[in-house]
């Protein structure tokens, strides 16, 4: 004889309760997965931005330290103007020059923003042992000119009038992992009375005598993923 109590299945109410509990558990797992994925993407974006910031700092430091470098001889010390003659945007003896501008750029994820779009150029003589900003040995026994600029996506470098080469920035791949160098503002520290101290900082439009420039402070406007743009000095 069959015992019906032992062979009876789940009732409809019990099945509905079980399904409901299962759906709650599934929703929790999906939420956890989504949060974990978002955290991973954020960490990847942060890591990429930090790498870009370190590279930009190293590049600016190296390039600015090269300004005015030359093999020191008595003749060159006494004839700095002839060593760095007037040419292009440079005046006699001048080793640093810049431009001041603004540009409207596209943001990651949509929208636009108006940012500083300055550039800075330096020149040096006799690149013995010097690697330029794109990784090539600088010419020996000749003058070199290095230009740093931005284009709304990349920090670019060009040498001796060549094509600009991107150094930092990436607008390819997933939006969350993109990094754009939106803009750059350069302030120049001026020694206006030749006392070897900085009297004021001016952007390029406020510099009257470029031979008074002693230091440069560079601020990048950088966007990582869809987060709001940040300033990096």
mmCIF file of C-alpha atoms in Angstrom:
data_model
loop_
_atom_site.group_PDB
_atom_site.id
_atom_site.type_symbol
_atom_site.label_atom_id
_atom_site.label_comp_id
_atom_site.label_asym_id
_atom_site.label_seq_id
_atom_site.Cartn_x
_atom_site.Cartn_y
_atom_site.Cartn_z
ATOM 1 C CA UNK A 1 0.000 0.000 0.000
ATOM 2 C CA UNK A 2 1.371 3.430 -0.991
ATOM 3 C CA UNK A 3 1.715 6.080 1.704
ATOM 4 C CA UNK A 4 0.460 9.293 0.037
ATOM 5 C CA UNK A 5 1.930 11.521 2.784
ATOM 6 C CA UNK A 6 5.413 10.382 1.837
ATOM 7 C CA UNK A 7 4.996 10.838 -1.939
ATOM 8 C CA UNK A 8 3.308 14.239 -1.880
ATOM 9 C CA UNK A 9 5.340 17.056 -3.635
ATOM 10 C CA UNK A 10 5.614 20.751 -2.865
ATOM 11 C CA UNK A 11 2.466 22.785 -2.821
ATOM 12 C CA UNK A 12 2.026 25.798 -5.116
ATOM 13 C CA UNK A 13 2.539 28.183 -2.193
ATOM 14 C CA UNK A 14 5.784 26.477 -1.229
ATOM 15 C CA UNK A 15 7.044 26.658 -4.819
ATOM 16 C CA UNK A 16 6.241 30.376 -5.027
ATOM 17 C CA UNK A 17 8.027 31.025 -1.743
ATOM 18 C CA UNK A 18 11.079 29.089 -2.964
ATOM 19 C CA UNK A 19 11.146 30.935 -6.293
ATOM 20 C CA UNK A 20 10.823 34.287 -4.514
ATOM 21 C CA UNK A 21 13.741 33.496 -2.194
ATOM 22 C CA UNK A 22 15.802 32.338 -5.162
ATOM 23 C CA UNK A 23 15.081 35.562 -7.050
ATOM 24 C CA UNK A 24 16.162 37.634 -4.042
ATOM 25 C CA UNK A 25 19.412 35.670 -3.812
ATOM 26 C CA UNK A 26 20.009 36.062 -7.547
ATOM 27 C CA UNK A 27 19.358 39.808 -7.362
ATOM 28 C CA UNK A 28 21.886 40.070 -4.538
ATOM 29 C CA UNK A 29 24.483 38.167 -6.527
ATOM 30 C CA UNK A 30 23.918 40.351 -9.599
ATOM 31 C CA UNK A 31 24.216 43.495 -7.487
ATOM 32 C CA UNK A 32 27.439 42.222 -5.923
ATOM 33 C CA UNK A 33 28.810 41.331 -9.366
ATOM 34 C CA UNK A 34 27.924 44.769 -10.739
ATOM 35 C CA UNK A 35 29.558 46.562 -7.810
ATOM 36 C CA UNK A 36 32.674 44.399 -8.079
ATOM 37 C CA UNK A 37 32.941 45.091 -11.796
ATOM 38 C CA UNK A 38 32.458 48.825 -11.266
ATOM 39 C CA UNK A 39 35.116 48.829 -8.535
ATOM 40 C CA UNK A 40 37.530 46.962 -10.817
ATOM 41 C CA UNK A 41 36.946 49.416 -13.670
ATOM 42 C CA UNK A 42 37.458 52.343 -11.293
ATOM 43 C CA UNK A 43 40.704 50.866 -9.962
ATOM 44 C CA UNK A 44 41.932 50.240 -13.506
ATOM 45 C CA UNK A 45 41.077 53.813 -14.456
ATOM 46 C CA UNK A 46 42.776 55.176 -11.341
ATOM 47 C CA UNK A 47 45.878 53.105 -12.026
ATOM 48 C CA UNK A 48 46.005 54.347 -15.617
ATOM 49 C CA UNK A 49 45.614 57.953 -14.519
ATOM 50 C CA UNK A 50 48.363 57.632 -11.914
ATOM 51 C CA UNK A 51 50.695 56.109 -14.508
ATOM 52 C CA UNK A 52 49.904 58.982 -16.873
ATOM 53 C CA UNK A 53 50.533 61.546 -14.139
ATOM 54 C CA UNK A 54 53.912 60.007 -13.280
ATOM 55 C CA UNK A 55 54.957 59.925 -16.935
ATOM 56 C CA UNK A 56 53.878 63.534 -17.477
ATOM 57 C CA UNK A 57 55.797 64.697 -14.384
ATOM 58 C CA UNK A 58 58.940 62.877 -15.497
ATOM 59 C CA UNK A 59 58.625 64.275 -19.016
ATOM 60 C CA UNK A 60 58.135 67.883 -17.903
ATOM 61 C CA UNK A 61 61.004 67.664 -15.422
ATOM 62 C CA UNK A 62 63.406 66.243 -17.978
ATOM 63 C CA UNK A 63 62.469 68.681 -20.730
ATOM 64 C CA UNK A 64 62.584 71.799 -18.538
ATOM 65 C CA UNK A 65 65.950 70.803 -17.103
ATOM 66 C CA UNK A 66 67.338 70.629 -20.630
ATOM 67 C CA UNK A 67 66.536 74.275 -21.388
ATOM 68 C CA UNK A 68 69.731 76.188 -22.071
ATOM 69 C CA UNK A 69 72.036 73.186 -21.662
ATOM 70 C CA UNK A 70 75.285 73.466 -23.610
ATOM 71 C CA UNK A 71 78.817 72.205 -23.330
ATOM 72 C CA UNK A 72 80.401 74.980 -21.305
ATOM 73 C CA UNK A 73 83.403 76.677 -22.892
ATOM 74 C CA UNK A 74 84.642 80.197 -22.248
ATOM 75 C CA UNK A 75 83.545 81.249 -25.722
ATOM 76 C CA UNK A 76 80.025 79.909 -25.205
ATOM 77 C CA UNK A 77 79.699 81.464 -21.749
ATOM 78 C CA UNK A 78 80.684 84.877 -23.144
ATOM 79 C CA UNK A 79 78.588 84.564 -26.297
ATOM 80 C CA UNK A 80 75.297 83.095 -25.174
ATOM 81 C CA UNK A 81 73.341 85.117 -27.743
ATOM 82 C CA UNK A 82 75.416 83.693 -30.578
ATOM 83 C CA UNK A 83 75.036 80.193 -29.137
ATOM 84 C CA UNK A 84 71.239 80.631 -29.083
ATOM 85 C CA UNK A 85 70.567 83.122 -31.887
ATOM 86 C CA UNK A 86 67.193 84.595 -32.753
ATOM 87 C CA UNK A 87 65.051 82.245 -34.773
ATOM 88 C CA UNK A 88 61.388 81.343 -34.982
ATOM 89 C CA UNK A 89 59.695 82.392 -31.725
ATOM 90 C CA UNK A 90 63.041 82.717 -29.902
ATOM 91 C CA UNK A 91 64.964 85.975 -29.371
ATOM 92 C CA UNK A 92 68.761 86.178 -28.987
ATOM 93 C CA UNK A 93 69.912 84.115 -26.031
ATOM 94 C CA UNK A 94 66.389 82.913 -25.289
ATOM 95 C CA UNK A 95 65.956 79.231 -24.393
ATOM 96 C CA UNK A 96 62.312 79.103 -23.272
ATOM 97 C CA UNK A 97 59.213 80.421 -25.010
ATOM 98 C CA UNK A 98 55.517 79.646 -24.792
ATOM 99 C CA UNK A 99 52.091 80.433 -26.142
ATOM 100 C CA UNK A 100 48.850 81.129 -24.305
ATOM 101 C CA UNK A 101 45.480 80.036 -25.662
ATOM 102 C CA UNK A 102 42.175 78.373 -24.829
ATOM 103 C CA UNK A 103 40.283 75.601 -26.581
ATOM 104 C CA UNK A 104 36.919 73.894 -26.308
ATOM 105 C CA UNK A 105 37.402 70.136 -26.014
ATOM 106 C CA UNK A 106 35.168 67.083 -25.958
ATOM 107 C CA UNK A 107 34.735 65.277 -22.651
ATOM 108 C CA UNK A 108 34.649 61.515 -22.228
ATOM 109 C CA UNK A 109 31.024 60.489 -22.060
ATOM 110 C CA UNK A 110 29.746 63.595 -23.841
ATOM 111 C CA UNK A 111 29.707 67.363 -23.394
ATOM 112 C CA UNK A 112 32.413 69.975 -23.876
ATOM 113 C CA UNK A 113 34.581 72.205 -21.694
ATOM 114 C CA UNK A 114 36.748 75.248 -22.386
ATOM 115 C CA UNK A 115 40.268 74.822 -21.033
ATOM 116 C CA UNK A 116 43.725 76.394 -21.229
ATOM 117 C CA UNK A 117 45.624 75.245 -24.300
ATOM 118 C CA UNK A 118 49.147 76.602 -23.738
ATOM 119 C CA UNK A 119 52.376 75.259 -25.194
ATOM 120 C CA UNK A 120 56.012 75.506 -24.113
ATOM 121 C CA UNK A 121 59.186 75.181 -26.176
ATOM 122 C CA UNK A 122 62.793 74.928 -24.996
ATOM 123 C CA UNK A 123 66.103 74.675 -26.792
ATOM 124 C CA UNK A 124 69.526 73.369 -25.876
ATOM 125 C CA UNK A 125 72.878 72.875 -27.546
ATOM 126 C CA UNK A 126 74.987 69.753 -28.032
ATOM 127 C CA UNK A 127 72.894 66.780 -26.954
ATOM 128 C CA UNK A 128 75.742 64.528 -25.853
ATOM 129 C CA UNK A 129 74.116 61.872 -23.684
ATOM 130 C CA UNK A 130 70.673 63.508 -23.864
ATOM 131 C CA UNK A 131 67.570 61.513 -24.853
ATOM 132 C CA UNK A 132 64.822 63.706 -26.266
ATOM 133 C CA UNK A 133 61.149 63.537 -25.326
ATOM 134 C CA UNK A 134 60.279 60.851 -27.884
ATOM 135 C CA UNK A 135 63.136 58.583 -26.859
ATOM 136 C CA UNK A 136 65.724 59.418 -29.509
ATOM 137 C CA UNK A 137 69.294 60.592 -28.874
ATOM 138 C CA UNK A 138 69.502 64.359 -29.310
ATOM 139 C CA UNK A 139 71.884 65.500 -32.065
ATOM 140 C CA UNK A 140 75.473 66.068 -30.963
ATOM 141 C CA UNK A 141 77.126 69.372 -31.802
ATOM 142 C CA UNK A 142 73.875 71.049 -32.815
ATOM 143 C CA UNK A 143 70.997 72.994 -31.320
ATOM 144 C CA UNK A 144 67.758 71.139 -30.514
ATOM 145 C CA UNK A 145 64.254 72.536 -30.001
ATOM 146 C CA UNK A 146 61.588 70.621 -28.046
ATOM 147 C CA UNK A 147 57.913 71.633 -28.087
ATOM 148 C CA UNK A 148 55.285 70.318 -25.641
ATOM 149 C CA UNK A 149 51.604 70.839 -26.434
ATOM 150 C CA UNK A 150 48.169 69.258 -25.954
ATOM 151 C CA UNK A 151 45.340 68.550 -28.395
ATOM 152 C CA UNK A 152 42.399 67.698 -26.142
ATOM 153 C CA UNK A 153 43.350 64.024 -25.963
ATOM 154 C CA UNK A 154 47.132 63.708 -25.767
ATOM 155 C CA UNK A 155 50.154 65.449 -24.334
ATOM 156 C CA UNK A 156 52.351 65.762 -27.421
ATOM 157 C CA UNK A 157 56.038 66.359 -28.052
ATOM 158 C CA UNK A 158 57.819 67.420 -31.210
ATOM 159 C CA UNK A 159 61.525 67.955 -31.779
ATOM 160 C CA UNK A 160 63.207 70.311 -34.219
ATOM 161 C CA UNK A 161 59.985 71.114 -36.064
ATOM 162 C CA UNK A 162 58.966 67.488 -36.603
ATOM 163 C CA UNK A 163 55.510 66.008 -36.312
ATOM 164 C CA UNK A 164 53.949 65.941 -32.855
ATOM 165 C CA UNK A 165 54.180 62.554 -31.155
ATOM 166 C CA UNK A 166 51.651 61.569 -28.447
ATOM 167 C CA UNK A 167 53.204 60.869 -25.047
ATOM 168 C CA UNK A 168 50.278 60.595 -22.638
ATOM 169 C CA UNK A 169 46.573 60.097 -23.340
ATOM 170 C CA UNK A 170 44.280 57.437 -24.775
ATOM 171 C CA UNK A 171 40.804 57.824 -26.258
ATOM 172 C CA UNK A 172 40.556 54.244 -27.523
ATOM 173 C CA UNK A 173 39.020 51.240 -25.822
ATOM 174 C CA UNK A 174 36.260 51.153 -23.187
ATOM 175 C CA UNK A 175 35.064 54.572 -22.026
ATOM 176 C CA UNK A 176 35.819 53.759 -18.371
ATOM 177 C CA UNK A 177 39.498 53.184 -19.215
ATOM 178 C CA UNK A 178 40.074 56.224 -21.446
ATOM 179 C CA UNK A 179 42.392 59.000 -20.282
ATOM 180 C CA UNK A 180 42.426 62.380 -21.989
ATOM 181 C CA UNK A 181 44.790 65.298 -21.512
ATOM 182 C CA UNK A 182 42.232 68.026 -22.088
ATOM 183 C CA UNK A 183 44.362 71.119 -21.567
ATOM 184 C CA UNK A 184 47.556 72.661 -20.232
ATOM 185 C CA UNK A 185 48.281 75.962 -18.473
ATOM 186 C CA UNK A 186 51.875 77.158 -18.065
ATOM 187 C CA UNK A 187 52.921 79.893 -15.598
ATOM 188 C CA UNK A 188 56.455 81.294 -15.814
ATOM 189 C CA UNK A 189 58.413 82.503 -12.793
ATOM 190 C CA UNK A 190 60.121 85.797 -13.644
ATOM 191 C CA UNK A 191 63.192 87.427 -12.123
ATOM 192 C CA UNK A 192 62.526 90.977 -13.263
ATOM 193 C CA UNK A 193 65.304 92.727 -11.286
ATOM 194 C CA UNK A 194 68.141 90.206 -11.681
ATOM 195 C CA UNK A 195 68.349 89.391 -7.973
ATOM 196 C CA UNK A 196 68.068 85.627 -8.565
ATOM 197 C CA UNK A 197 64.621 85.411 -6.960
ATOM 198 C CA UNK A 198 61.189 84.998 -8.516
ATOM 199 C CA UNK A 199 59.191 88.226 -8.504
ATOM 200 C CA UNK A 200 55.983 86.981 -10.127
ATOM 201 C CA UNK A 201 54.381 84.201 -12.126
ATOM 202 C CA UNK A 202 52.808 85.002 -15.469
ATOM 203 C CA UNK A 203 51.321 82.992 -18.292
ATOM 204 C CA UNK A 204 52.836 83.565 -21.716
ATOM 205 C CA UNK A 205 50.692 86.608 -22.485
ATOM 206 C CA UNK A 206 52.125 88.414 -19.447
ATOM 207 C CA UNK A 207 55.820 87.708 -20.099
ATOM 208 C CA UNK A 208 57.600 90.791 -21.390
ATOM 209 C CA UNK A 209 61.181 89.476 -21.469
ATOM 210 C CA UNK A 210 61.582 85.725 -21.887
ATOM 211 C CA UNK A 211 65.189 85.886 -20.735
ATOM 212 C CA UNK A 212 63.795 86.693 -17.272
ATOM 213 C CA UNK A 213 62.129 83.271 -17.030
ATOM 214 C CA UNK A 214 63.693 81.136 -14.302
ATOM 215 C CA UNK A 215 61.108 78.396 -13.681
ATOM 216 C CA UNK A 216 57.871 77.119 -15.176
ATOM 217 C CA UNK A 217 54.845 75.689 -13.402
ATOM 218 C CA UNK A 218 52.716 73.415 -15.558
ATOM 219 C CA UNK A 219 49.137 72.409 -14.845
ATOM 220 C CA UNK A 220 47.447 69.666 -16.854
ATOM 221 C CA UNK A 221 43.685 69.226 -17.048
ATOM 222 C CA UNK A 222 43.134 65.468 -17.205
ATOM 223 C CA UNK A 223 40.007 63.317 -17.399
ATOM 224 C CA UNK A 224 39.931 59.628 -16.529
ATOM 225 C CA UNK A 225 36.837 57.729 -17.595
ATOM 226 C CA UNK A 226 33.633 59.665 -17.163
ATOM 227 C CA UNK A 227 34.721 61.302 -13.898
ATOM 228 C CA UNK A 228 34.918 65.111 -13.860
ATOM 229 C CA UNK A 229 38.186 66.595 -15.178
ATOM 230 C CA UNK A 230 40.932 67.165 -12.603
ATOM 231 C CA UNK A 231 43.934 69.515 -12.457
ATOM 232 C CA UNK A 232 47.418 68.070 -12.115
ATOM 233 C CA UNK A 233 50.317 70.386 -11.248
#
